[in-house]
PDB file of C-alpha atoms in Angstrom:
ATOM      1  CA  MET A   1     -21.968 -20.331  -6.961  1.00 49.00           C
ATOM      2  CA  ASN A   2     -23.951 -17.520  -8.326  1.00 50.00           C
ATOM      3  CA  ASN A   3     -22.788 -16.788 -11.878  1.00 56.00           C
ATOM      4  CA  ASN A   4     -24.489 -13.690 -11.607  1.00 60.00           C
ATOM      5  CA  ASN A   5     -22.013 -12.393  -9.003  1.00 58.00           C
ATOM      6  CA  PRO A   6     -18.535 -11.635 -10.838  1.00 57.00           C
ATOM      7  CA  TYR A   7     -16.705 -11.644  -7.211  1.00 56.00           C
ATOM      8  CA  TYR A   8     -15.954 -14.653  -4.882  1.00 56.00           C
ATOM      9  CA  TYR A   9     -14.924 -13.511  -1.659  1.00 60.00           C
ATOM     10  CA  GLY A  10     -14.341  -9.835  -2.842  1.00 59.00           C
ATOM     11  CA  TYR A  11     -12.000 -11.231  -5.614  1.00 59.00           C
ATOM     12  CA  PRO A  12     -13.106 -11.345  -9.361  1.00 57.00           C
ATOM     13  CA  TYR A  13     -13.350 -14.837 -10.577  1.00 56.00           C
ATOM     14  CA  TYR A  14     -10.528 -15.842 -13.156  1.00 57.00           C
ATOM     15  CA  GLY A  15     -11.951 -15.287 -16.452  1.00 54.00           C
ATOM     16  CA  GLN A  16     -14.493 -12.656 -15.588  1.00 52.00           C
ATOM     17  CA  GLN A  17     -12.133  -9.923 -14.914  1.00 53.00           C
ATOM     18  CA  ASP A  18     -12.910  -7.954 -18.181  1.00 53.00           C
ATOM     19  CA  GLN A  19     -16.482  -8.276 -17.083  1.00 53.00           C
ATOM     20  CA  VAL A  20     -16.107  -6.681 -13.895  1.00 52.00           C
ATOM     21  CA  SER A  21     -13.867  -3.922 -15.236  1.00 54.00           C
ATOM     22  CA  ASN A  22     -16.577  -3.159 -18.194  1.00 52.00           C
ATOM     23  CA  GLN A  23     -19.051  -2.900 -15.688  1.00 54.00           C
ATOM     24  CA  GLN A  24     -17.265  -0.281 -13.564  1.00 55.00           C
ATOM     25  CA  GLN A  25     -16.061   1.818 -16.510  1.00 58.00           C
ATOM     26  CA  PRO A  26     -19.562   3.683 -17.087  1.00 58.00           C
ATOM     27  CA  TYR A  27     -19.685   4.984 -13.815  1.00 56.00           C
ATOM     28  CA  LYS A  28     -16.212   6.544 -13.715  1.00 59.00           C
ATOM     29  CA  GLN A  29     -16.861   8.133 -17.220  1.00 61.00           C
ATOM     30  CA  GLN A  30     -20.313   9.470 -16.280  1.00 63.00           C
ATOM     31  CA  ASN A  31     -19.330  11.043 -13.186  1.00 71.00           C
ATOM     32  CA  SER A  32     -15.516  11.786 -13.538  1.00 79.00           C
ATOM     33  CA  LYS A  33     -16.457  15.414 -14.669  1.00 80.00           C
ATOM     34  CA  THR A  34     -18.823  15.884 -11.928  1.00 83.00           C
ATOM     35  CA  HIS A  35     -16.535  14.457  -9.205  1.00 84.00           C
ATOM     36  CA  PHE A  36     -13.923  17.070 -10.467  1.00 88.00           C
ATOM     37  CA  ALA A  37     -16.267  19.767 -10.352  1.00 89.00           C
ATOM     38  CA  MET A  38     -17.504  18.812  -6.690  1.00 90.00           C
ATOM     39  CA  GLY A  39     -13.909  18.443  -5.568  1.00 91.00           C
ATOM     40  CA  LEU A  40     -12.937  21.767  -6.953  1.00 94.00           C
ATOM     41  CA  VAL A  41     -16.148  23.684  -5.084  1.00 95.00           C
ATOM     42  CA  ALA A  42     -15.376  22.007  -1.836  1.00 96.00           C
ATOM     43  CA  GLY A  43     -11.426  22.635  -2.334  1.00 95.00           C
ATOM     44  CA  ALA A  44     -12.454  26.520  -2.899  1.00 95.00           C
ATOM     45  CA  ALA A  45     -14.924  26.322   0.017  1.00 92.00           C
ATOM     46  CA  VAL A  46     -12.390  24.770   2.377  1.00 93.00           C
ATOM     47  CA  ALA A  47      -9.774  27.491   1.380  1.00 94.00           C
ATOM     48  CA  TYR A  48     -11.639  30.428   1.797  1.00 92.00           C
ATOM     49  CA  ILE A  49     -13.002  29.304   5.300  1.00 90.00           C
ATOM     50  CA  LEU A  50      -9.426  28.661   6.525  1.00 89.00           C
ATOM     51  CA  SER A  51      -8.137  32.105   4.935  1.00 92.00           C
ATOM     52  CA  ASN A  52     -11.016  33.829   6.327  1.00 92.00           C
ATOM     53  CA  LYS A  53      -9.792  36.247   9.347  1.00 93.00           C
ATOM     54  CA  LYS A  54     -13.036  35.996  11.346  1.00 93.00           C
ATOM     55  CA  PHE A  55     -13.252  32.336  11.013  1.00 90.00           C
ATOM     56  CA  GLN A  56      -9.449  32.023  12.033  1.00 91.00           C
ATOM     57  CA  GLN A  57     -10.376  34.174  15.204  1.00 94.00           C
ATOM     58  CA  GLY A  58     -13.192  32.164  16.121  1.00 93.00           C
ATOM     59  CA  VAL A  59     -11.425  29.100  16.163  1.00 91.00           C
ATOM     60  CA  ALA A  60      -8.905  30.894  18.309  1.00 93.00           C
ATOM     61  CA  ALA A  61     -11.316  32.154  20.687  1.00 96.00           C
ATOM     62  CA  THR A  62     -12.856  28.532  20.886  1.00 96.00           C
ATOM     63  CA  GLY A  63      -9.638  26.771  21.317  1.00 95.00           C
ATOM     64  CA  GLU A  64      -8.544  29.096  24.245  1.00 97.00           C
ATOM     65  CA  LYS A  65     -12.029  28.710  25.745  1.00 97.00           C
ATOM     66  CA  ALA A  66     -11.687  24.746  25.620  1.00 97.00           C
ATOM     67  CA  TRP A  67      -8.188  24.818  26.698  1.00 96.00           C
ATOM     68  CA  SER A  68      -9.378  27.167  29.828  1.00 97.00           C
ATOM     69  CA  THR A  69     -11.911  24.523  30.643  1.00 97.00           C
ATOM     70  CA  VAL A  70      -9.743  21.885  30.559  1.00 97.00           C
ATOM     71  CA  ARG A  71      -6.983  23.297  32.803  1.00 97.00           C
ATOM     72  CA  GLY A  72      -9.805  24.472  35.250  1.00 97.00           C
ATOM     73  CA  GLU A  73     -11.123  20.795  35.193  1.00 97.00           C
ATOM     74  CA  VAL A  74      -7.763  19.371  35.818  1.00 97.00           C
ATOM     75  CA  GLU A  75      -7.212  21.882  39.173  1.00 97.00           C
ATOM     76  CA  GLU A  76     -10.380  20.975  40.301  1.00 97.00           C
ATOM     77  CA  LEU A  77      -9.590  17.064  39.964  1.00 97.00           C
ATOM     78  CA  LYS A  78      -6.330  17.652  41.695  1.00 97.00           C
ATOM     79  CA  GLU A  79      -7.952  19.399  44.653  1.00 97.00           C
ATOM     80  CA  ARG A  80     -10.634  16.723  44.925  1.00 97.00           C
ATOM     81  CA  LEU A  81      -7.311  13.932  45.031  1.00 97.00           C
ATOM     82  CA  GLU A  82      -5.627  15.992  47.858  1.00 97.00           C
ATOM     83  CA  ASP A  83      -9.050  16.209  49.639  1.00 96.00           C
ATOM     84  CA  THR A  84      -9.362  12.497  49.431  1.00 96.00           C
ATOM     85  CA  GLN A  85      -5.733  11.731  50.423  1.00 96.00           C
ATOM     86  CA  ALA A  86      -6.173  14.112  53.443  1.00 95.00           C
ATOM     87  CA  GLU A  87      -9.506  12.455  54.519  1.00 94.00           C
ATOM     88  CA  LEU A  88      -7.707   8.928  54.099  1.00 93.00           C
ATOM     89  CA  GLU A  89      -4.681  10.040  56.220  1.00 92.00           C
ATOM     90  CA  TYR A  90      -7.079  11.278  59.031  1.00 92.00           C
ATOM     91  CA  TYR A  91      -8.642   8.183  58.956  1.00 89.00           C
ATOM     92  CA  ARG A  92      -5.702   6.020  58.865  1.00 89.00           C
ATOM     93  CA  ASN A  93      -4.321   8.186  61.922  1.00 88.00           C
ATOM     94  CA  LEU A  94      -7.690   7.716  63.818  1.00 85.00           C
ATOM     95  CA  HIS A  95      -7.780   4.253  63.771  1.00 77.00           C
ATOM     96  CA  LYS A  96      -4.126   3.781  64.367  1.00 77.00           C
ATOM     97  CA  ASN A  97      -4.542   5.357  67.873  1.00 66.00           C
ATOM     98  CA  GLU A  98      -7.204   2.596  68.643  1.00 65.00           C
ATOM     99  CA  GLU A  99      -4.833  -0.409  68.254  1.00 60.00           C
TER     100      GLU A  99
END
């Protein structure tokens, strides 16, 4: 076993848990204010974007266009299936008369 690695299959070795927690503490202490500030700025940006009327209208318009496209494609698919069924029925009837 490697003595430099405080983990054994993802779990700390017994007796080395204090060493693991000491290694993680400086990172948390150094970056807690930075992470808070970045989260605050990101949250404010998201709140501003979601409350912006132009953004909301743009999202709604894009959603309507996407939904119209999906509906149109589904209708086209239905028509193709009906055409295929009609062709199959035609060929079944065509060969039925030969027998």
